[in-house]
Amino acid sequence: MKRPTGAGLVLVALVAGCGRSEAPPPSASDVECLARAMYFESNRSSRDGMVAVGSVVMNRVASDAFPDTVCGVVGQPNQFAPGVMTSPMESRGAALARDTALAVYRGERHPHTGAAKFFHAAWYQANYNNIHYVVTTGGNAFYEKRRPEHVSVPAPLPPTEGLTSG
């Protein structure tokens, strides 16, 4: 049997690495920005709400319509709670937010957020015909924007909790 040489070795090395999906380690600033969005937007106590907010942030990062970094998305003007990048995080909710942010950064997603890139307070009555709701959790209603004829859930769903593990 012939042993690969030159270009053959490069091809073998490339093929050998195909099955690996090692993501780079998260930066401390990305985890902190994600934790801040989750902390200030999810009533500070619901893990499901935090994971759902984190899922929206990560969906935005993956979208061409938003900045391509976590801190870029969270720091966008008028997108998240006022002071999200500067207000102090206090209480044990901050520890939960940081732990949950790391889990989301490593790939955990809320099982019902899907491709949602938007949410609003669950009590808010949005009056638009392009909102397709996917889940209500942590005090927020999460939704996708769709063409009106593709909206099948035009009102927020009843709140659900306890779907994520932690």
XYZ file of C-alpha atoms in Angstrom:
166
model
C 0.000 0.000 0.000
C 1.306 3.456 -0.919
C 1.665 6.074 1.774
C 0.306 9.532 0.943
C 2.883 12.241 0.331
C 2.741 16.007 -0.232
C -0.759 16.978 -1.343
C -2.040 13.551 -0.270
C -0.994 14.232 3.334
C -2.773 17.597 3.281
C -5.945 15.907 2.005
C -5.705 13.215 4.705
C -5.257 15.904 7.373
C -8.258 17.859 6.096
C -10.501 14.799 5.944
C -9.376 13.674 9.418
C -10.526 16.982 10.888
C -13.957 16.972 9.216
C -15.797 15.262 12.054
C -14.624 17.714 14.686
C -16.741 20.651 15.711
C -14.627 22.360 18.314
C -15.899 25.886 18.741
C -13.447 28.459 19.992
C -13.722 29.112 23.720
C -16.064 31.971 24.532
C -14.502 35.301 25.305
C -15.209 36.730 28.739
C -16.757 39.817 27.148
C -19.166 37.775 24.978
C -20.311 35.743 27.980
C -20.722 38.933 30.042
C -22.732 40.678 27.286
C -24.958 37.620 26.864
C -25.430 37.331 30.636
C -26.386 41.018 30.828
C -29.067 40.667 28.165
C -30.420 37.561 29.862
C -30.337 39.121 33.339
C -32.048 42.380 32.443
C -34.609 40.917 30.026
C -35.848 37.756 31.765
C -37.085 38.896 35.170
C -33.760 37.704 36.643
C -35.144 34.434 37.943
C -36.454 32.199 35.155
C -33.795 30.000 33.585
C -36.148 29.249 30.689
C -36.587 32.981 30.115
C -32.839 33.516 30.213
C -32.193 30.702 27.727
C -34.915 32.074 25.425
C -33.381 35.575 25.512
C -29.953 34.058 24.886
C -31.368 32.057 21.979
C -32.703 35.266 20.408
C -29.313 36.955 20.838
C -27.544 34.008 19.184
C -30.139 33.955 16.358
C -29.384 37.615 15.767
C -25.629 37.005 15.754
C -26.164 34.356 13.052
C -28.342 36.731 10.973
C -26.998 39.110 8.349
C -29.498 41.721 9.585
C -27.731 42.217 12.933
C -24.153 42.661 14.198
C -22.058 39.491 14.068
C -20.886 39.493 17.685
C -22.765 38.940 20.938
C -21.685 42.300 22.357
C -22.565 44.003 19.065
C -26.101 42.598 19.220
C -26.633 43.317 22.922
C -25.159 46.817 22.624
C -27.374 47.864 19.709
C -29.278 51.037 20.626
C -32.956 50.614 21.542
C -32.939 46.807 21.276
C -32.573 45.708 24.892
C -33.368 47.151 28.316
C -31.934 50.617 29.008
C -28.617 50.292 30.812
C -28.129 46.665 29.775
C -24.415 47.259 29.183
C -23.760 49.501 32.195
C -26.178 48.796 35.054
C -24.836 46.622 37.868
C -26.046 43.042 38.083
C -26.832 42.131 41.659
C -28.201 39.160 43.567
C -27.962 35.492 42.850
C -29.731 36.158 39.537
C -26.389 37.431 38.218
C -24.691 34.077 38.920
C -27.557 32.231 37.238
C -27.331 34.588 34.239
C -23.582 34.019 33.855
C -23.881 30.221 34.171
C -26.774 30.162 31.730
C -24.973 32.501 29.307
C -22.073 30.066 29.171
C -24.483 27.183 28.445
C -26.165 29.167 25.647
C -22.822 30.246 24.216
C -21.817 26.569 24.110
C -24.956 25.647 22.183
C -27.951 25.274 24.501
C -31.117 26.807 23.045
C -34.663 27.082 24.297
C -36.574 24.239 22.619
C -39.371 26.537 21.418
C -37.610 29.697 20.239
C -36.618 28.262 16.868
C -35.587 31.116 14.583
C -37.130 33.873 16.736
C -35.160 37.101 16.735
C -37.622 39.224 18.694
C -39.520 39.390 21.967
C -41.469 41.829 24.064
C -42.891 41.882 27.590
C -45.628 39.272 27.864
C -48.149 41.868 29.031
C -47.585 44.110 25.993
C -50.315 44.039 23.341
C -48.491 44.317 20.008
C -50.821 45.316 17.206
C -48.984 44.097 14.113
C -50.076 41.492 11.598
C -46.621 40.001 10.998
C -45.884 38.592 14.471
C -45.846 34.809 14.792
C -45.474 33.854 18.467
C -43.429 30.766 19.387
C -43.203 30.773 23.214
C -43.918 32.872 26.296
C -41.492 32.399 29.177
C -39.605 34.450 31.747
C -42.078 37.305 31.413
C -41.561 37.706 27.656
C -43.372 36.643 24.494
C -40.952 35.477 21.779
C -41.780 35.728 18.107
C -40.695 35.578 14.501
C -41.603 38.223 11.969
C -43.410 36.631 9.017
C -45.488 37.684 6.054
C -49.035 38.121 7.401
C -50.375 35.148 5.437
C -47.781 32.905 7.159
C -48.712 33.903 10.715
C -50.603 31.079 12.429
C -50.091 32.152 16.073
C -50.976 35.876 16.192
C -51.288 36.161 19.991
C -48.831 35.326 22.771
C -48.992 31.750 24.012
C -49.656 30.861 27.669
C -46.448 31.029 29.738
C -44.379 27.868 30.057
C -41.477 27.178 32.397
C -39.294 24.220 33.239
C -38.292 23.211 29.715
C -34.556 23.876 30.047
C -32.171 22.048 32.321
C -29.523 23.598 34.398
